[in-house]
mmCIF file with all atom_site columns, C-alpha atoms in Angstrom:
data_model
loop_
_atom_site.group_PDB
_atom_site.id
_atom_site.type_symbol
_atom_site.label_atom_id
_atom_site.label_alt_id
_atom_site.label_comp_id
_atom_site.label_asym_id
_atom_site.label_entity_id
_atom_site.label_seq_id
_atom_site.pdbx_PDB_ins_code
_atom_site.Cartn_x
_atom_site.Cartn_y
_atom_site.Cartn_z
_atom_site.occupancy
_atom_site.B_iso_or_equiv
_atom_site.pdbx_formal_charge
_atom_site.auth_seq_id
_atom_site.auth_comp_id
_atom_site.auth_asym_id
_atom_site.auth_atom_id
_atom_site.pdbx_PDB_model_num
ATOM 1   C CA . UNK A 1 1   ? 38.246  -19.972 -11.347 1.00 44.00 ? 4   UNK A CA 1
ATOM 2   C CA . UNK A 1 2   ? 36.850  -17.778 -8.170  1.00 47.00 ? 5   UNK A CA 1
ATOM 3   C CA . UNK A 1 3   ? 39.065  -14.588 -8.136  1.00 54.00 ? 6   UNK A CA 1
ATOM 4   C CA . UNK A 1 4   ? 41.198  -15.261 -4.664  1.00 55.00 ? 7   UNK A CA 1
ATOM 5   C CA . UNK A 1 5   ? 41.701  -11.571 -4.564  1.00 83.00 ? 8   UNK A CA 1
ATOM 6   C CA . UNK A 1 6   ? 38.046  -11.369 -2.386  1.00 92.00 ? 9   UNK A CA 1
ATOM 7   C CA . UNK A 1 7   ? 36.149  -13.342 -0.215  1.00 93.00 ? 10  UNK A CA 1
ATOM 8   C CA . UNK A 1 8   ? 35.311  -17.394 -1.735  1.00 93.00 ? 11  UNK A CA 1
ATOM 9   C CA . UNK A 1 9   ? 32.062  -15.683 -1.175  1.00 93.00 ? 12  UNK A CA 1
ATOM 10  C CA . UNK A 1 10  ? 31.863  -12.702 -3.120  1.00 95.00 ? 13  UNK A CA 1
ATOM 11  C CA . UNK A 1 11  ? 33.971  -13.954 -5.603  1.00 94.00 ? 14  UNK A CA 1
ATOM 12  C CA . UNK A 1 12  ? 31.565  -17.010 -6.414  1.00 93.00 ? 15  UNK A CA 1
ATOM 13  C CA . UNK A 1 13  ? 28.772  -14.788 -6.356  1.00 95.00 ? 16  UNK A CA 1
ATOM 14  C CA . UNK A 1 14  ? 31.110  -12.407 -8.868  1.00 95.00 ? 17  UNK A CA 1
ATOM 15  C CA . UNK A 1 15  ? 31.623  -15.142 -10.800 1.00 93.00 ? 18  UNK A CA 1
ATOM 16  C CA . UNK A 1 16  ? 27.711  -16.809 -10.856 1.00 94.00 ? 19  UNK A CA 1
ATOM 17  C CA . UNK A 1 17  ? 26.452  -13.024 -11.524 1.00 95.00 ? 20  UNK A CA 1
ATOM 18  C CA . UNK A 1 18  ? 29.115  -12.809 -14.908 1.00 95.00 ? 21  UNK A CA 1
ATOM 19  C CA . UNK A 1 19  ? 28.738  -16.267 -15.972 1.00 94.00 ? 22  UNK A CA 1
ATOM 20  C CA . UNK A 1 20  ? 24.497  -15.422 -15.450 1.00 94.00 ? 23  UNK A CA 1
ATOM 21  C CA . UNK A 1 21  ? 24.532  -12.645 -17.723 1.00 95.00 ? 24  UNK A CA 1
ATOM 22  C CA . UNK A 1 22  ? 23.657  -10.461 -14.489 1.00 95.00 ? 25  UNK A CA 1
ATOM 23  C CA . UNK A 1 23  ? 26.827  -8.611  -15.056 1.00 97.00 ? 26  UNK A CA 1
ATOM 24  C CA . UNK A 1 24  ? 26.950  -7.240  -18.829 1.00 97.00 ? 27  UNK A CA 1
ATOM 25  C CA . UNK A 1 25  ? 30.018  -5.114  -19.289 1.00 97.00 ? 28  UNK A CA 1
ATOM 26  C CA . UNK A 1 26  ? 29.209  -3.155  -22.587 1.00 97.00 ? 29  UNK A CA 1
ATOM 27  C CA . UNK A 1 27  ? 27.004  0.536   -22.897 1.00 97.00 ? 30  UNK A CA 1
ATOM 28  C CA . UNK A 1 28  ? 23.961  1.139   -21.150 1.00 97.00 ? 31  UNK A CA 1
ATOM 29  C CA . UNK A 1 29  ? 21.723  3.870   -21.058 1.00 95.00 ? 32  UNK A CA 1
ATOM 30  C CA . UNK A 1 30  ? 21.049  3.905   -17.060 1.00 92.00 ? 33  UNK A CA 1
ATOM 31  C CA . UNK A 1 31  ? 17.849  5.788   -14.872 1.00 86.00 ? 34  UNK A CA 1
ATOM 32  C CA . UNK A 1 32  ? 20.504  9.036   -14.333 1.00 86.00 ? 35  UNK A CA 1
ATOM 33  C CA . UNK A 1 33  ? 21.145  9.069   -17.895 1.00 89.00 ? 36  UNK A CA 1
ATOM 34  C CA . UNK A 1 34  ? 24.484  8.537   -17.257 1.00 92.00 ? 37  UNK A CA 1
ATOM 35  C CA . UNK A 1 35  ? 26.265  6.019   -19.981 1.00 96.00 ? 38  UNK A CA 1
ATOM 36  C CA . UNK A 1 36  ? 27.572  3.167   -18.000 1.00 97.00 ? 39  UNK A CA 1
ATOM 37  C CA . UNK A 1 37  ? 30.187  0.371   -19.228 1.00 98.00 ? 40  UNK A CA 1
ATOM 38  C CA . UNK A 1 38  ? 28.510  -1.936  -16.869 1.00 97.00 ? 41  UNK A CA 1
ATOM 39  C CA . UNK A 1 39  ? 25.072  -2.958  -15.962 1.00 96.00 ? 42  UNK A CA 1
ATOM 40  C CA . UNK A 1 40  ? 23.836  -5.308  -12.860 1.00 95.00 ? 43  UNK A CA 1
ATOM 41  C CA . UNK A 1 41  ? 20.255  -6.235  -12.979 1.00 92.00 ? 44  UNK A CA 1
ATOM 42  C CA . UNK A 1 42  ? 19.115  -8.888  -9.601  1.00 88.00 ? 45  UNK A CA 1
ATOM 43  C CA . UNK A 1 43  ? 15.934  -9.832  -12.125 1.00 88.00 ? 46  UNK A CA 1
ATOM 44  C CA . UNK A 1 44  ? 18.522  -12.346 -14.169 1.00 92.00 ? 47  UNK A CA 1
ATOM 45  C CA . UNK A 1 45  ? 19.112  -13.997 -10.933 1.00 92.00 ? 48  UNK A CA 1
ATOM 46  C CA . UNK A 1 46  ? 16.087  -16.996 -11.912 1.00 92.00 ? 49  UNK A CA 1
ATOM 47  C CA . UNK A 1 47  ? 17.375  -20.275 -12.296 1.00 94.00 ? 50  UNK A CA 1
ATOM 48  C CA . UNK A 1 48  ? 17.908  -22.112 -9.022  1.00 94.00 ? 51  UNK A CA 1
ATOM 49  C CA . UNK A 1 49  ? 21.724  -22.184 -9.734  1.00 93.00 ? 52  UNK A CA 1
ATOM 50  C CA . UNK A 1 50  ? 22.059  -18.073 -9.640  1.00 94.00 ? 53  UNK A CA 1
ATOM 51  C CA . UNK A 1 51  ? 18.835  -17.693 -6.953  1.00 94.00 ? 54  UNK A CA 1
ATOM 52  C CA . UNK A 1 52  ? 21.584  -20.411 -4.572  1.00 94.00 ? 55  UNK A CA 1
ATOM 53  C CA . UNK A 1 53  ? 24.787  -18.546 -5.114  1.00 94.00 ? 56  UNK A CA 1
ATOM 54  C CA . UNK A 1 54  ? 22.936  -14.795 -5.019  1.00 95.00 ? 57  UNK A CA 1
ATOM 55  C CA . UNK A 1 55  ? 21.086  -15.968 -1.017  1.00 97.00 ? 58  UNK A CA 1
ATOM 56  C CA . UNK A 1 56  ? 24.697  -17.559 0.047   1.00 96.00 ? 59  UNK A CA 1
ATOM 57  C CA . UNK A 1 57  ? 26.474  -14.257 -0.590  1.00 97.00 ? 60  UNK A CA 1
ATOM 58  C CA . UNK A 1 58  ? 23.808  -12.416 1.049   1.00 98.00 ? 61  UNK A CA 1
ATOM 59  C CA . UNK A 1 59  ? 24.301  -14.802 3.746   1.00 98.00 ? 62  UNK A CA 1
ATOM 60  C CA . UNK A 1 60  ? 27.702  -14.684 4.235   1.00 98.00 ? 63  UNK A CA 1
ATOM 61  C CA . UNK A 1 61  ? 27.645  -10.868 3.908   1.00 98.00 ? 64  UNK A CA 1
ATOM 62  C CA . UNK A 1 62  ? 25.002  -10.632 6.776   1.00 98.00 ? 65  UNK A CA 1
ATOM 63  C CA . UNK A 1 63  ? 26.771  -13.088 8.774   1.00 98.00 ? 66  UNK A CA 1
ATOM 64  C CA . UNK A 1 64  ? 29.830  -11.039 8.930   1.00 97.00 ? 67  UNK A CA 1
ATOM 65  C CA . UNK A 1 65  ? 28.270  -7.854  9.511   1.00 98.00 ? 68  UNK A CA 1
ATOM 66  C CA . UNK A 1 66  ? 26.637  -9.416  12.627  1.00 97.00 ? 69  UNK A CA 1
ATOM 67  C CA . UNK A 1 67  ? 30.038  -11.415 13.880  1.00 97.00 ? 70  UNK A CA 1
ATOM 68  C CA . UNK A 1 68  ? 31.358  -8.089  13.662  1.00 97.00 ? 71  UNK A CA 1
ATOM 69  C CA . UNK A 1 69  ? 28.901  -6.415  15.721  1.00 97.00 ? 72  UNK A CA 1
ATOM 70  C CA . UNK A 1 70  ? 27.835  -4.227  13.288  1.00 97.00 ? 73  UNK A CA 1
ATOM 71  C CA . UNK A 1 71  ? 23.988  -5.644  12.787  1.00 97.00 ? 74  UNK A CA 1
ATOM 72  C CA . UNK A 1 72  ? 21.878  -6.888  15.403  1.00 97.00 ? 75  UNK A CA 1
ATOM 73  C CA . UNK A 1 73  ? 18.921  -7.629  14.381  1.00 98.00 ? 76  UNK A CA 1
ATOM 74  C CA . UNK A 1 74  ? 15.661  -10.041 14.607  1.00 96.00 ? 77  UNK A CA 1
ATOM 75  C CA . UNK A 1 75  ? 13.864  -9.626  10.887  1.00 98.00 ? 78  UNK A CA 1
ATOM 76  C CA . UNK A 1 76  ? 14.817  -9.331  7.566   1.00 98.00 ? 79  UNK A CA 1
ATOM 77  C CA . UNK A 1 77  ? 12.132  -7.419  5.675   1.00 98.00 ? 80  UNK A CA 1
ATOM 78  C CA . UNK A 1 78  ? 11.935  -7.231  1.541   1.00 98.00 ? 81  UNK A CA 1
ATOM 79  C CA . UNK A 1 79  ? 10.381  -4.085  0.029   1.00 96.00 ? 82  UNK A CA 1
ATOM 80  C CA . UNK A 1 80  ? 7.804   -5.597  -2.870  1.00 94.00 ? 83  UNK A CA 1
ATOM 81  C CA . UNK A 1 81  ? 8.577   -6.403  -5.596  1.00 91.00 ? 84  UNK A CA 1
ATOM 82  C CA . UNK A 1 82  ? 12.254  -7.271  -5.963  1.00 92.00 ? 85  UNK A CA 1
ATOM 83  C CA . UNK A 1 83  ? 12.881  -7.732  -2.191  1.00 95.00 ? 86  UNK A CA 1
ATOM 84  C CA . UNK A 1 84  ? 10.203  -10.069 -2.012  1.00 96.00 ? 87  UNK A CA 1
ATOM 85  C CA . UNK A 1 85  ? 12.280  -13.324 -2.850  1.00 96.00 ? 88  UNK A CA 1
ATOM 86  C CA . UNK A 1 86  ? 15.821  -11.926 -2.302  1.00 96.00 ? 89  UNK A CA 1
ATOM 87  C CA . UNK A 1 87  ? 14.605  -11.589 1.897   1.00 98.00 ? 90  UNK A CA 1
ATOM 88  C CA . UNK A 1 88  ? 13.131  -15.175 1.707   1.00 98.00 ? 91  UNK A CA 1
ATOM 89  C CA . UNK A 1 89  ? 16.204  -17.002 -0.014  1.00 97.00 ? 92  UNK A CA 1
ATOM 90  C CA . UNK A 1 90  ? 18.377  -15.178 1.995   1.00 98.00 ? 93  UNK A CA 1
ATOM 91  C CA . UNK A 1 91  ? 16.292  -15.834 5.805   1.00 98.00 ? 94  UNK A CA 1
ATOM 92  C CA . UNK A 1 92  ? 16.855  -19.976 4.121   1.00 98.00 ? 95  UNK A CA 1
ATOM 93  C CA . UNK A 1 93  ? 20.236  -19.500 3.456   1.00 98.00 ? 96  UNK A CA 1
ATOM 94  C CA . UNK A 1 94  ? 21.124  -17.294 6.283   1.00 98.00 ? 97  UNK A CA 1
ATOM 95  C CA . UNK A 1 95  ? 19.483  -20.664 8.336   1.00 97.00 ? 98  UNK A CA 1
ATOM 96  C CA . UNK A 1 96  ? 22.130  -22.966 6.687   1.00 96.00 ? 99  UNK A CA 1
ATOM 97  C CA . UNK A 1 97  ? 25.272  -21.184 7.787   1.00 95.00 ? 100 UNK A CA 1
ATOM 98  C CA . UNK A 1 98  ? 27.110  -21.507 11.235  1.00 92.00 ? 101 UNK A CA 1
ATOM 99  C CA . UNK A 1 99  ? 25.388  -24.711 12.869  1.00 92.00 ? 102 UNK A CA 1
ATOM 100 C CA . UNK A 1 100 ? 21.512  -22.626 12.761  1.00 92.00 ? 103 UNK A CA 1
ATOM 101 C CA . UNK A 1 101 ? 22.252  -20.068 14.565  1.00 96.00 ? 104 UNK A CA 1
ATOM 102 C CA . UNK A 1 102 ? 20.672  -17.524 13.230  1.00 97.00 ? 105 UNK A CA 1
ATOM 103 C CA . UNK A 1 103 ? 17.362  -20.441 12.525  1.00 97.00 ? 106 UNK A CA 1
ATOM 104 C CA . UNK A 1 104 ? 15.442  -18.434 14.231  1.00 97.00 ? 107 UNK A CA 1
ATOM 105 C CA . UNK A 1 105 ? 15.299  -15.151 12.091  1.00 98.00 ? 108 UNK A CA 1
ATOM 106 C CA . UNK A 1 106 ? 12.160  -14.422 10.569  1.00 98.00 ? 109 UNK A CA 1
ATOM 107 C CA . UNK A 1 107 ? 10.728  -12.322 7.899   1.00 98.00 ? 110 UNK A CA 1
ATOM 108 C CA . UNK A 1 108 ? 8.431   -10.375 6.266   1.00 98.00 ? 111 UNK A CA 1
ATOM 109 C CA . UNK A 1 109 ? 7.580   -8.260  2.943   1.00 97.00 ? 112 UNK A CA 1
ATOM 110 C CA . UNK A 1 110 ? 4.649   -5.641  2.354   1.00 95.00 ? 113 UNK A CA 1
ATOM 111 C CA . UNK A 1 111 ? 2.113   -5.267  -0.614  1.00 89.00 ? 114 UNK A CA 1
ATOM 112 C CA . UNK A 1 112 ? 2.128   -2.763  -3.226  1.00 78.00 ? 115 UNK A CA 1
ATOM 113 C CA . UNK A 1 113 ? -1.927  -2.567  -2.557  1.00 73.00 ? 116 UNK A CA 1
ATOM 114 C CA . UNK A 1 114 ? -3.455  -3.487  1.138   1.00 64.00 ? 117 UNK A CA 1
ATOM 115 C CA . UNK A 1 115 ? -5.474  -6.457  0.801   1.00 59.00 ? 118 UNK A CA 1
ATOM 116 C CA . UNK A 1 116 ? -9.280  -5.616  1.786   1.00 58.00 ? 119 UNK A CA 1
ATOM 117 C CA . UNK A 1 117 ? -10.290 -9.724  2.466   1.00 53.00 ? 120 UNK A CA 1
ATOM 118 C CA . UNK A 1 118 ? -8.481  -12.498 3.917   1.00 52.00 ? 121 UNK A CA 1
ATOM 119 C CA . UNK A 1 119 ? -6.263  -11.013 6.496   1.00 58.00 ? 122 UNK A CA 1
ATOM 120 C CA . UNK A 1 120 ? -6.017  -8.374  5.293   1.00 54.00 ? 123 UNK A CA 1
ATOM 121 C CA . UNK A 1 121 ? -3.097  -5.445  5.949   1.00 74.00 ? 124 UNK A CA 1
ATOM 122 C CA . UNK A 1 122 ? -0.407  -4.158  3.964   1.00 87.00 ? 125 UNK A CA 1
ATOM 123 C CA . UNK A 1 123 ? 2.145   -6.515  5.299   1.00 94.00 ? 126 UNK A CA 1
ATOM 124 C CA . UNK A 1 124 ? 2.876   -10.936 4.922   1.00 95.00 ? 127 UNK A CA 1
ATOM 125 C CA . UNK A 1 125 ? 5.304   -12.496 6.942   1.00 96.00 ? 128 UNK A CA 1
ATOM 126 C CA . UNK A 1 126 ? 6.434   -12.097 10.745  1.00 97.00 ? 129 UNK A CA 1
ATOM 127 C CA . UNK A 1 127 ? 4.858   -9.298  13.003  1.00 97.00 ? 130 UNK A CA 1
ATOM 128 C CA . UNK A 1 128 ? 6.999   -6.397  12.515  1.00 97.00 ? 131 UNK A CA 1
ATOM 129 C CA . UNK A 1 129 ? 6.074   -4.503  16.294  1.00 97.00 ? 132 UNK A CA 1
ATOM 130 C CA . UNK A 1 130 ? 8.736   -4.675  18.203  1.00 98.00 ? 133 UNK A CA 1
ATOM 131 C CA . UNK A 1 131 ? 11.478  -6.015  15.918  1.00 98.00 ? 134 UNK A CA 1
ATOM 132 C CA . UNK A 1 132 ? 14.662  -5.199  15.014  1.00 98.00 ? 135 UNK A CA 1
ATOM 133 C CA . UNK A 1 133 ? 14.231  -4.949  10.877  1.00 98.00 ? 136 UNK A CA 1
ATOM 134 C CA . UNK A 1 134 ? 17.152  -5.326  8.585   1.00 98.00 ? 137 UNK A CA 1
ATOM 135 C CA . UNK A 1 135 ? 16.124  -4.803  5.232   1.00 98.00 ? 138 UNK A CA 1
ATOM 136 C CA . UNK A 1 136 ? 16.838  -7.018  2.448   1.00 98.00 ? 139 UNK A CA 1
ATOM 137 C CA . UNK A 1 137 ? 17.020  -5.148  -1.191  1.00 96.00 ? 140 UNK A CA 1
ATOM 138 C CA . UNK A 1 138 ? 18.707  -5.478  -4.209  1.00 93.00 ? 141 UNK A CA 1
ATOM 139 C CA . UNK A 1 139 ? 20.670  -1.859  -4.840  1.00 91.00 ? 142 UNK A CA 1
ATOM 140 C CA . UNK A 1 140 ? 19.827  1.678   -4.147  1.00 91.00 ? 143 UNK A CA 1
ATOM 141 C CA . UNK A 1 141 ? 19.129  4.230   -6.796  1.00 84.00 ? 144 UNK A CA 1
ATOM 142 C CA . UNK A 1 142 ? 18.164  7.781   -5.427  1.00 81.00 ? 145 UNK A CA 1
ATOM 143 C CA . UNK A 1 143 ? 17.278  6.103   -2.267  1.00 85.00 ? 146 UNK A CA 1
ATOM 144 C CA . UNK A 1 144 ? 13.590  6.887   -2.525  1.00 89.00 ? 147 UNK A CA 1
ATOM 145 C CA . UNK A 1 145 ? 12.236  3.224   -2.303  1.00 90.00 ? 148 UNK A CA 1
ATOM 146 C CA . UNK A 1 146 ? 13.547  2.665   0.760   1.00 95.00 ? 149 UNK A CA 1
ATOM 147 C CA . UNK A 1 147 ? 12.733  5.599   2.414   1.00 95.00 ? 150 UNK A CA 1
ATOM 148 C CA . UNK A 1 148 ? 9.830   4.625   1.645   1.00 95.00 ? 151 UNK A CA 1
ATOM 149 C CA . UNK A 1 149 ? 10.429  1.196   3.290   1.00 96.00 ? 152 UNK A CA 1
ATOM 150 C CA . UNK A 1 150 ? 11.765  2.846   6.602   1.00 97.00 ? 153 UNK A CA 1
ATOM 151 C CA . UNK A 1 151 ? 8.504   4.708   7.176   1.00 96.00 ? 154 UNK A CA 1
ATOM 152 C CA . UNK A 1 152 ? 6.545   2.060   6.551   1.00 96.00 ? 155 UNK A CA 1
ATOM 153 C CA . UNK A 1 153 ? 8.233   -0.400  9.259   1.00 97.00 ? 156 UNK A CA 1
ATOM 154 C CA . UNK A 1 154 ? 8.349   2.632   11.936  1.00 97.00 ? 157 UNK A CA 1
ATOM 155 C CA . UNK A 1 155 ? 4.557   3.109   11.254  1.00 95.00 ? 158 UNK A CA 1
ATOM 156 C CA . UNK A 1 156 ? 4.660   -0.644  12.273  1.00 95.00 ? 159 UNK A CA 1
ATOM 157 C CA . UNK A 1 157 ? 6.054   0.048   15.402  1.00 97.00 ? 160 UNK A CA 1
ATOM 158 C CA . UNK A 1 158 ? 9.735   -1.988  14.007  1.00 98.00 ? 161 UNK A CA 1
ATOM 159 C CA . UNK A 1 159 ? 12.963  -0.307  13.956  1.00 98.00 ? 162 UNK A CA 1
ATOM 160 C CA . UNK A 1 160 ? 15.715  -0.417  11.415  1.00 98.00 ? 163 UNK A CA 1
ATOM 161 C CA . UNK A 1 161 ? 18.279  -1.123  11.860  1.00 98.00 ? 164 UNK A CA 1
ATOM 162 C CA . UNK A 1 162 ? 20.699  -1.900  8.592   1.00 98.00 ? 165 UNK A CA 1
ATOM 163 C CA . UNK A 1 163 ? 20.127  -1.719  4.534   1.00 98.00 ? 166 UNK A CA 1
ATOM 164 C CA . UNK A 1 164 ? 22.247  -5.271  2.767   1.00 98.00 ? 167 UNK A CA 1
ATOM 165 C CA . UNK A 1 165 ? 21.044  -4.484  -1.073  1.00 97.00 ? 168 UNK A CA 1
ATOM 166 C CA . UNK A 1 166 ? 23.921  -6.907  -3.992  1.00 96.00 ? 169 UNK A CA 1
ATOM 167 C CA . UNK A 1 167 ? 25.600  -4.087  -5.477  1.00 96.00 ? 170 UNK A CA 1
ATOM 168 C CA . UNK A 1 168 ? 27.315  -0.263  -4.489  1.00 96.00 ? 171 UNK A CA 1
ATOM 169 C CA . UNK A 1 169 ? 28.204  1.443   -7.646  1.00 95.00 ? 172 UNK A CA 1
ATOM 170 C CA . UNK A 1 170 ? 29.989  3.536   -4.782  1.00 96.00 ? 173 UNK A CA 1
ATOM 171 C CA . UNK A 1 171 ? 28.788  7.171   -7.899  1.00 94.00 ? 174 UNK A CA 1
ATOM 172 C CA . UNK A 1 172 ? 27.467  10.301  -7.036  1.00 93.00 ? 175 UNK A CA 1
ATOM 173 C CA . UNK A 1 173 ? 24.201  11.461  -6.908  1.00 87.00 ? 176 UNK A CA 1
ATOM 174 C CA . UNK A 1 174 ? 23.041  12.951  -9.972  1.00 83.00 ? 177 UNK A CA 1
ATOM 175 C CA . UNK A 1 175 ? 23.493  16.952  -9.845  1.00 77.00 ? 178 UNK A CA 1
ATOM 176 C CA . UNK A 1 176 ? 20.165  18.734  -10.478 1.00 72.00 ? 179 UNK A CA 1
ATOM 177 C CA . UNK A 1 177 ? 22.164  21.078  -12.470 1.00 67.00 ? 180 UNK A CA 1
ATOM 178 C CA . UNK A 1 178 ? 24.294  19.312  -14.811 1.00 67.00 ? 181 UNK A CA 1
ATOM 179 C CA . UNK A 1 179 ? 27.613  19.620  -13.243 1.00 68.00 ? 182 UNK A CA 1
ATOM 180 C CA . UNK A 1 180 ? 29.005  16.686  -12.414 1.00 68.00 ? 183 UNK A CA 1
ATOM 181 C CA . UNK A 1 181 ? 32.324  18.098  -10.534 1.00 67.00 ? 184 UNK A CA 1
ATOM 182 C CA . UNK A 1 182 ? 33.082  18.625  -6.923  1.00 68.00 ? 185 UNK A CA 1
ATOM 183 C CA . UNK A 1 183 ? 32.288  15.777  -4.926  1.00 80.00 ? 186 UNK A CA 1
ATOM 184 C CA . UNK A 1 184 ? 29.281  14.470  -3.655  1.00 86.00 ? 187 UNK A CA 1
ATOM 185 C CA . UNK A 1 185 ? 28.275  12.056  -1.480  1.00 90.00 ? 188 UNK A CA 1
ATOM 186 C CA . UNK A 1 186 ? 26.707  8.461   -3.402  1.00 94.00 ? 189 UNK A CA 1
ATOM 187 C CA . UNK A 1 187 ? 22.524  7.666   -2.610  1.00 92.00 ? 190 UNK A CA 1
ATOM 188 C CA . UNK A 1 188 ? 23.739  5.389   0.120   1.00 95.00 ? 191 UNK A CA 1
ATOM 189 C CA . UNK A 1 189 ? 26.314  7.788   1.484   1.00 94.00 ? 192 UNK A CA 1
ATOM 190 C CA . UNK A 1 190 ? 23.393  10.439  1.684   1.00 93.00 ? 193 UNK A CA 1
ATOM 191 C CA . UNK A 1 191 ? 20.834  7.600   3.407   1.00 95.00 ? 194 UNK A CA 1
ATOM 192 C CA . UNK A 1 192 ? 23.827  6.436   5.767   1.00 95.00 ? 195 UNK A CA 1
ATOM 193 C CA . UNK A 1 193 ? 23.921  10.692  6.758   1.00 94.00 ? 196 UNK A CA 1
ATOM 194 C CA . UNK A 1 194 ? 20.205  10.868  6.554   1.00 95.00 ? 197 UNK A CA 1
ATOM 195 C CA . UNK A 1 195 ? 19.128  7.520   9.120   1.00 96.00 ? 198 UNK A CA 1
ATOM 196 C CA . UNK A 1 196 ? 22.410  6.858   10.885  1.00 97.00 ? 199 UNK A CA 1
ATOM 197 C CA . UNK A 1 197 ? 21.832  2.822   10.045  1.00 97.00 ? 200 UNK A CA 1
ATOM 198 C CA . UNK A 1 198 ? 24.793  0.398   8.407   1.00 97.00 ? 201 UNK A CA 1
ATOM 199 C CA . UNK A 1 199 ? 23.888  -0.014  4.792   1.00 97.00 ? 202 UNK A CA 1
ATOM 200 C CA . UNK A 1 200 ? 26.058  -2.792  3.053   1.00 98.00 ? 203 UNK A CA 1
ATOM 201 C CA . UNK A 1 201 ? 26.860  -4.119  -0.451  1.00 97.00 ? 204 UNK A CA 1
ATOM 202 C CA . UNK A 1 202 ? 27.393  -8.215  -0.687  1.00 97.00 ? 205 UNK A CA 1
ATOM 203 C CA . UNK A 1 203 ? 29.959  -6.269  -3.689  1.00 97.00 ? 206 UNK A CA 1
ATOM 204 C CA . UNK A 1 204 ? 30.817  -3.335  -4.661  1.00 97.00 ? 207 UNK A CA 1
ATOM 205 C CA . UNK A 1 205 ? 32.388  -1.510  -7.475  1.00 96.00 ? 208 UNK A CA 1
ATOM 206 C CA . UNK A 1 206 ? 35.648  -1.712  -6.139  1.00 96.00 ? 209 UNK A CA 1
ATOM 207 C CA . UNK A 1 207 ? 35.349  -5.404  -5.501  1.00 97.00 ? 210 UNK A CA 1
ATOM 208 C CA . UNK A 1 208 ? 34.236  -5.709  -8.795  1.00 97.00 ? 211 UNK A CA 1
ATOM 209 C CA . UNK A 1 209 ? 37.158  -4.213  -10.815 1.00 96.00 ? 212 UNK A CA 1
ATOM 210 C CA . UNK A 1 210 ? 39.273  -6.520  -8.107  1.00 94.00 ? 213 UNK A CA 1
ATOM 211 C CA . UNK A 1 211 ? 37.906  -9.656  -8.900  1.00 95.00 ? 214 UNK A CA 1
ATOM 212 C CA . UNK A 1 212 ? 37.026  -9.158  -12.919 1.00 94.00 ? 215 UNK A CA 1
ATOM 213 C CA . UNK A 1 213 ? 40.705  -8.807  -14.335 1.00 88.00 ? 216 UNK A CA 1
ATOM 214 C CA . UNK A 1 214 ? 41.346  -11.909 -16.408 1.00 89.00 ? 217 UNK A CA 1
ATOM 215 C CA . UNK A 1 215 ? 37.723  -11.996 -16.851 1.00 91.00 ? 218 UNK A CA 1
ATOM 216 C CA . UNK A 1 216 ? 36.792  -9.479  -19.081 1.00 94.00 ? 219 UNK A CA 1
ATOM 217 C CA . UNK A 1 217 ? 38.700  -7.636  -21.591 1.00 95.00 ? 220 UNK A CA 1
ATOM 218 C CA . UNK A 1 218 ? 41.262  -5.108  -20.729 1.00 96.00 ? 221 UNK A CA 1
ATOM 219 C CA . UNK A 1 219 ? 39.166  -3.109  -22.872 1.00 97.00 ? 222 UNK A CA 1
ATOM 220 C CA . UNK A 1 220 ? 36.212  -2.994  -20.367 1.00 97.00 ? 223 UNK A CA 1
ATOM 221 C CA . UNK A 1 221 ? 38.094  -2.490  -17.197 1.00 96.00 ? 224 UNK A CA 1
ATOM 222 C CA . UNK A 1 222 ? 39.753  0.675   -18.530 1.00 97.00 ? 225 UNK A CA 1
ATOM 223 C CA . UNK A 1 223 ? 36.302  1.846   -19.550 1.00 97.00 ? 226 UNK A CA 1
ATOM 224 C CA . UNK A 1 224 ? 35.096  0.804   -15.810 1.00 97.00 ? 227 UNK A CA 1
ATOM 225 C CA . UNK A 1 225 ? 37.708  2.533   -14.389 1.00 97.00 ? 228 UNK A CA 1
ATOM 226 C CA . UNK A 1 226 ? 36.944  6.011   -16.065 1.00 97.00 ? 229 UNK A CA 1
ATOM 227 C CA . UNK A 1 227 ? 34.094  5.759   -15.050 1.00 96.00 ? 230 UNK A CA 1
ATOM 228 C CA . UNK A 1 228 ? 34.879  5.356   -11.481 1.00 95.00 ? 231 UNK A CA 1
ATOM 229 C CA . UNK A 1 229 ? 37.166  8.426   -11.605 1.00 94.00 ? 232 UNK A CA 1
ATOM 230 C CA . UNK A 1 230 ? 34.401  10.309  -12.864 1.00 93.00 ? 233 UNK A CA 1
ATOM 231 C CA . UNK A 1 231 ? 31.374  9.968   -11.710 1.00 93.00 ? 234 UNK A CA 1
ATOM 232 C CA . UNK A 1 232 ? 33.537  8.278   -7.677  1.00 94.00 ? 235 UNK A CA 1
ATOM 233 C CA . UNK A 1 233 ? 31.216  9.169   -4.798  1.00 93.00 ? 236 UNK A CA 1
ATOM 234 C CA . UNK A 1 234 ? 32.654  11.348  -1.689  1.00 89.00 ? 237 UNK A CA 1
ATOM 235 C CA . UNK A 1 235 ? 31.960  8.798   0.779   1.00 88.00 ? 238 UNK A CA 1
#
């Protein structure tokens, strides 16, 4: 049963992630070399049922941010590679809610390598020039890929107005000297400050902790809470 402490779309998305093995609990070595008690991989959303839950969650997150005045956009952009199916399915799902209010929202994505035949170029989909662009992706790790996407969009004459991701781990950037003490921002917090744009997650670590109680073991909950306390970001 969906957890009633979260909005329905968040609870449904979390349940789908758990049932589909997208969100796992255990012991996982991250790229940052930290050992995490949980792991989230949007690459595991590969069935129709899971894609439906994923795209609906993105759509409701975007619509909620738009309705509150946080976002104003014309086009959604998915950075290659994971961002491509995310932006396509999110655009479709967004058009299916609120009575077609978002039917005219367009999407585009980039190529890792420029195409030198046919239509050519680095981009596929709607023209970016002069558009207010919302980036759709899975997570922010160090932020490097998002900076590259922003630079590409700007080079095409687009204006980046925000970023939507699936999960905000709400943890600090790894320390270069190994000292994990003291207040430090997350990668998302650093990007927000650098570009002055909203970066919104479908789920945060706080959402996960609120939603999984009763669905996973108390020991797993405790380990995630301890991890959060150790690496909690200042933002």
